[in-house]
Short mmCIF file of C-alpha atoms in Angstrom, two decimals:
data_model
loop_
_atom_site.label_atom_id
_atom_site.label_comp_id
_atom_site.label_asym_id
_atom_site.label_seq_id
_atom_site.Cartn_x
_atom_site.Cartn_y
_atom_site.Cartn_z
CA MET A 1 116.69 103.23 63.56
CA LYS A 2 113.97 103.52 60.93
CA ASP A 3 112.19 100.39 62.24
CA THR A 4 112.27 101.77 65.79
CA LYS A 5 110.73 105.05 64.66
CA SER A 6 108.00 103.24 62.73
CA ALA A 7 107.09 101.14 65.76
CA GLU A 8 106.86 104.22 67.97
CA ASP A 9 104.69 106.03 65.43
CA ALA A 10 102.37 103.04 65.03
CA PHE A 11 102.00 102.66 68.76
CA ALA A 12 101.42 106.37 69.41
CA ALA A 13 98.88 106.64 66.60
CA ASP A 14 96.42 104.24 68.25
CA SER A 15 95.22 106.30 71.18
CA PRO A 16 92.65 103.82 72.61
CA GLY A 17 95.07 100.91 72.32
CA ARG A 18 97.86 103.03 73.74
CA ARG A 19 95.89 104.06 76.83
CA LEU A 20 94.10 100.83 77.73
CA PRO A 21 97.15 98.92 79.06
CA ARG A 22 98.28 101.81 81.26
CA ARG A 23 94.75 102.34 82.58
CA PHE A 24 94.47 98.63 83.37
CA VAL A 25 97.81 98.59 85.20
CA MET A 26 96.93 101.70 87.20
CA SER A 27 93.49 100.30 88.08
CA CYS A 28 94.88 96.95 89.23
CA VAL A 29 97.69 98.51 91.25
CA GLY A 30 95.18 100.88 92.84
CA VAL A 31 92.85 98.02 93.76
CA LEU A 32 95.66 95.94 95.29
CA LEU A 33 97.12 98.87 97.25
CA THR A 34 93.63 99.60 98.57
CA ALA A 35 93.50 96.02 99.83
CA ALA A 36 96.85 96.49 101.59
CA SER A 37 95.63 99.72 103.19
CA ILE A 38 92.60 97.91 104.61
CA ALA A 39 94.95 95.52 106.42
CA MET A 40 96.71 98.54 107.96
CA PHE A 41 93.34 99.97 109.06
CA THR A 42 92.37 96.66 110.62
CA LYS A 43 95.67 96.20 112.47
CA SER A 44 95.46 99.72 113.90
CA ALA A 45 92.17 98.78 115.65
CA PHE A 46 90.90 102.32 115.07
CA GLY A 47 88.09 101.22 112.76
CA THR A 48 87.86 100.70 109.01
CA ASP A 49 85.82 101.93 106.06
CA PRO A 50 82.10 100.98 106.07
CA PHE A 51 82.27 98.08 103.62
CA THR A 52 85.27 96.52 105.35
CA THR A 53 83.42 96.91 108.65
CA PHE A 54 80.56 94.91 107.15
CA VAL A 55 82.85 92.17 105.80
CA LEU A 56 84.75 91.93 109.10
CA GLY A 57 81.45 91.62 110.96
CA VAL A 58 80.31 88.77 108.71
CA THR A 59 83.74 87.17 109.09
CA ASP A 60 83.47 87.27 112.89
CA ALA A 61 79.92 85.92 112.81
CA THR A 62 80.65 83.02 110.45
CA GLY A 63 84.20 82.18 111.47
CA LEU A 64 85.21 81.96 107.80
CA ARG A 65 88.36 83.45 106.26
CA TYR A 66 88.23 87.14 105.40
CA GLY A 67 89.21 86.50 101.79
CA LEU A 68 86.40 83.97 101.29
CA VAL A 69 83.77 86.21 102.90
CA TYR A 70 84.94 89.24 100.90
CA THR A 71 84.75 87.31 97.63
CA ALA A 72 81.36 85.75 98.43
CA VAL A 73 79.79 89.07 99.45
CA ASN A 74 81.10 90.77 96.31
CA LEU A 75 79.79 88.00 94.07
CA VAL A 76 76.31 88.43 95.55
CA ILE A 77 76.48 92.20 95.10
CA ILE A 78 77.84 92.02 91.55
CA ALA A 79 75.03 89.64 90.55
CA VAL A 80 72.54 92.36 91.50
CA VAL A 81 74.62 95.16 89.98
CA ALA A 82 74.95 93.24 86.69
CA VAL A 83 71.20 93.59 86.29
CA ALA A 84 70.64 97.05 87.74
CA ALA A 85 73.83 99.00 86.88
CA ARG A 86 75.89 97.05 84.37
CA ARG A 87 77.58 100.18 83.03
CA ASN A 88 79.69 100.40 86.20
CA ILE A 89 81.32 97.00 85.60
CA ASP A 90 84.54 96.83 83.59
CA LEU A 91 87.95 95.15 83.48
CA ALA A 92 89.02 96.19 86.98
CA THR A 93 85.87 94.89 88.67
CA PRO A 94 86.88 91.17 88.65
CA VAL A 95 90.21 92.15 90.24
CA THR A 96 88.39 93.71 93.18
CA ILE A 97 86.19 90.63 93.58
CA PHE A 98 88.70 87.80 93.31
CA LEU A 99 91.97 89.34 94.54
CA SER A 100 91.31 92.17 96.99
CA GLY A 101 90.05 90.03 99.86
CA PHE A 102 92.97 87.61 99.69
CA VAL A 103 95.54 90.41 99.35
CA THR A 104 94.08 92.03 102.46
CA GLU A 105 94.15 88.70 104.27
CA GLY A 106 97.79 88.12 103.30
CA CYS A 107 98.79 91.61 104.44
CA MET A 108 97.00 91.03 107.75
CA ILE A 109 99.06 87.86 108.28
CA LEU A 110 102.29 89.74 107.53
CA LEU A 111 101.37 92.58 109.89
CA ASP A 112 100.51 90.09 112.63
CA LEU A 113 103.96 88.52 112.22
CA TRP A 114 105.72 91.89 112.14
CA LEU A 115 103.67 93.66 114.83
CA GLU A 116 102.13 91.12 117.16
CA GLU A 117 100.85 93.67 119.70
CA PRO A 118 101.46 97.20 118.38
CA GLY A 119 101.61 100.05 120.86
CA LEU A 120 99.74 103.32 120.50
CA ALA A 121 102.47 104.98 118.40
CA ALA A 122 102.54 102.02 115.98
CA ARG A 123 98.76 101.99 115.74
CA VAL A 124 98.69 105.73 114.95
CA ALA A 125 101.37 105.17 112.29
CA LEU A 126 99.32 102.32 110.81
CA ILE A 127 96.11 104.35 110.60
CA ALA A 128 97.92 107.38 109.17
CA GLY A 129 99.80 105.27 106.64
CA GLY A 130 96.63 103.37 105.78
CA ILE A 131 94.72 106.57 105.06
CA VAL A 132 97.47 108.00 102.83
CA LEU A 133 97.93 104.68 101.00
CA GLN A 134 94.19 104.26 100.45
CA CYS A 135 93.83 107.77 99.07
CA PHE A 136 96.81 107.28 96.75
CA ALA A 137 95.44 103.91 95.62
CA THR A 138 91.96 105.36 95.07
CA ALA A 139 93.44 108.10 92.86
CA LEU A 140 95.12 105.45 90.69
CA TYR A 141 91.95 103.36 90.61
CA TYR A 142 89.62 106.19 89.63
CA THR A 143 92.03 107.71 87.10
CA GLY A 144 92.38 104.30 85.44
CA ASP A 145 88.59 104.43 84.99
CA LEU A 146 88.03 100.76 84.17
CA GLY A 147 85.04 99.97 86.32
CA VAL A 148 84.41 100.20 90.05
CA SER A 149 84.15 97.68 92.86
CA ALA A 150 80.88 95.88 93.51
CA TYR A 151 80.24 98.00 96.60
CA ASP A 152 80.94 101.30 94.83
CA ALA A 153 78.59 100.19 92.05
CA CYS A 154 75.74 99.86 94.57
CA ALA A 155 75.60 103.58 95.38
CA LEU A 156 76.22 104.50 91.74
CA GLY A 157 73.41 102.18 90.64
CA LEU A 158 70.97 103.65 93.16
CA HIS A 159 71.90 107.14 91.99
CA GLN A 160 71.41 106.21 88.33
CA ARG A 161 68.19 104.23 88.85
CA LEU A 162 66.40 106.42 91.41
CA GLY A 163 67.80 109.82 90.45
CA LEU A 164 68.74 110.56 94.06
CA PRO A 165 71.91 112.57 94.79
CA PHE A 166 74.91 110.24 94.88
CA ARG A 167 76.03 111.48 98.30
CA PHE A 168 72.73 110.36 99.86
CA CYS A 169 72.92 106.96 98.16
CA ARG A 170 76.48 106.49 99.43
CA ILE A 171 75.57 107.62 102.95
CA GLY A 172 72.71 105.10 102.93
CA THR A 173 74.87 102.15 101.84
CA ASP A 174 77.63 103.18 104.26
CA LEU A 175 75.25 103.42 107.23
CA LEU A 176 73.76 100.03 106.38
CA CYS A 177 77.21 98.41 106.22
CA VAL A 178 78.40 100.02 109.46
CA GLY A 179 75.19 99.02 111.25
CA VAL A 180 75.35 95.38 110.15
CA GLY A 181 79.09 95.13 110.77
CA PHE A 182 78.79 96.64 114.25
CA ALA A 183 75.88 94.32 115.09
CA PHE A 184 78.09 91.36 114.17
CA GLY A 185 80.97 92.56 116.35
CA ALA A 186 83.22 94.55 113.99
CA VAL A 187 85.17 97.51 115.39
CA VAL A 188 83.73 100.92 114.50
CA GLY A 189 86.16 103.66 115.47
CA VAL A 190 87.82 106.94 114.73
CA GLY A 191 89.41 105.55 111.56
CA THR A 192 86.03 105.54 109.83
CA VAL A 193 85.43 109.21 110.72
CA ILE A 194 88.95 110.28 109.70
CA THR A 195 88.60 108.50 106.38
CA ALA A 196 85.29 110.23 105.68
CA PHE A 197 86.79 113.69 106.21
CA CYS A 198 90.27 113.16 104.75
CA MET A 199 89.73 110.97 101.69
CA GLY A 200 88.18 113.61 99.43
CA PRO A 201 90.94 116.24 99.69
CA LEU A 202 93.76 113.67 99.66
CA VAL A 203 92.38 111.75 96.68
CA ASP A 204 92.00 115.03 94.78
CA CYS A 205 95.59 115.98 95.66
CA PHE A 206 96.97 112.62 94.51
CA ASN A 207 94.86 112.81 91.35
CA ARG A 208 96.36 116.16 90.36
CA THR A 209 99.94 115.55 91.44
CA VAL A 210 100.46 111.83 90.76
CA ALA A 211 97.71 109.85 89.01
CA VAL A 212 96.90 112.12 86.05
CA PRO A 213 100.58 112.94 85.31
CA LEU A 214 101.33 109.21 85.57
CA LEU A 215 98.55 108.35 83.10
CA ASN A 216 100.03 110.83 80.60
CA ALA A 217 103.70 109.98 81.25
CA GLY A 218 105.87 109.32 78.20
CA PHE A 219 107.51 106.15 79.53
CA TRP A 220 104.34 104.14 78.73
CA ASP A 221 104.90 104.87 75.01
CA ARG A 222 108.54 103.82 75.23
CA ILE A 223 107.56 100.54 76.90
CA GLY A 224 104.86 99.96 74.27
CA SER A 225 107.21 100.61 71.37
CA ARG A 226 109.77 98.14 72.78
CA ILE A 227 107.05 95.49 73.13
CA LEU A 228 106.02 96.04 69.51
CA GLN A 229 109.62 95.73 68.35
CA ARG A 230 110.02 92.37 70.09
CA ALA A 231 106.65 91.03 68.87
#
């Protein structure tokens, strides 16, 4: 009993060490759920977010796998960001580069097997579920606060380097991605507009009601103390 108490006290006393694992888990889960939501957007055929529109356009134009194109595009972007806005790169960034594209690709394959030709009702359910899942995932990802994706870092870097309002930098990068993706044959639809209007309020709601309480939940300490006892 005394040893258990000592382990709990030691674990709780180190605040940075105590919070880093939970932040990393939340960031990674958020990134991977975002990838799954993109597959739902794509299957709905109602349009996707701007960066996915760009990647899908390049995928159609080159005939390469989505996962390969996503990874290659992000590696090019992160090479630029590493010079211009390195502060926005952290532990979660490699997860977005090397896993997100392939998780999305895998989810697309599963959805194609499950719903070969979805009707209107199924497509509406997919876009609605995709929006909710992406907002929930984004709340986890941002609350984890361990770096952003290569694409997110572009607008942040422009804002930090040029001093322009972030919203204008993000609008600029979004318009560029949508324009290039559309030119290459990607679908631009109502899903993009809905996402633009719904993401802010929903992400804020999930932040307050789920992500922040989850970050501060006591079960992380109990898990940590058990790990220390077994070490």
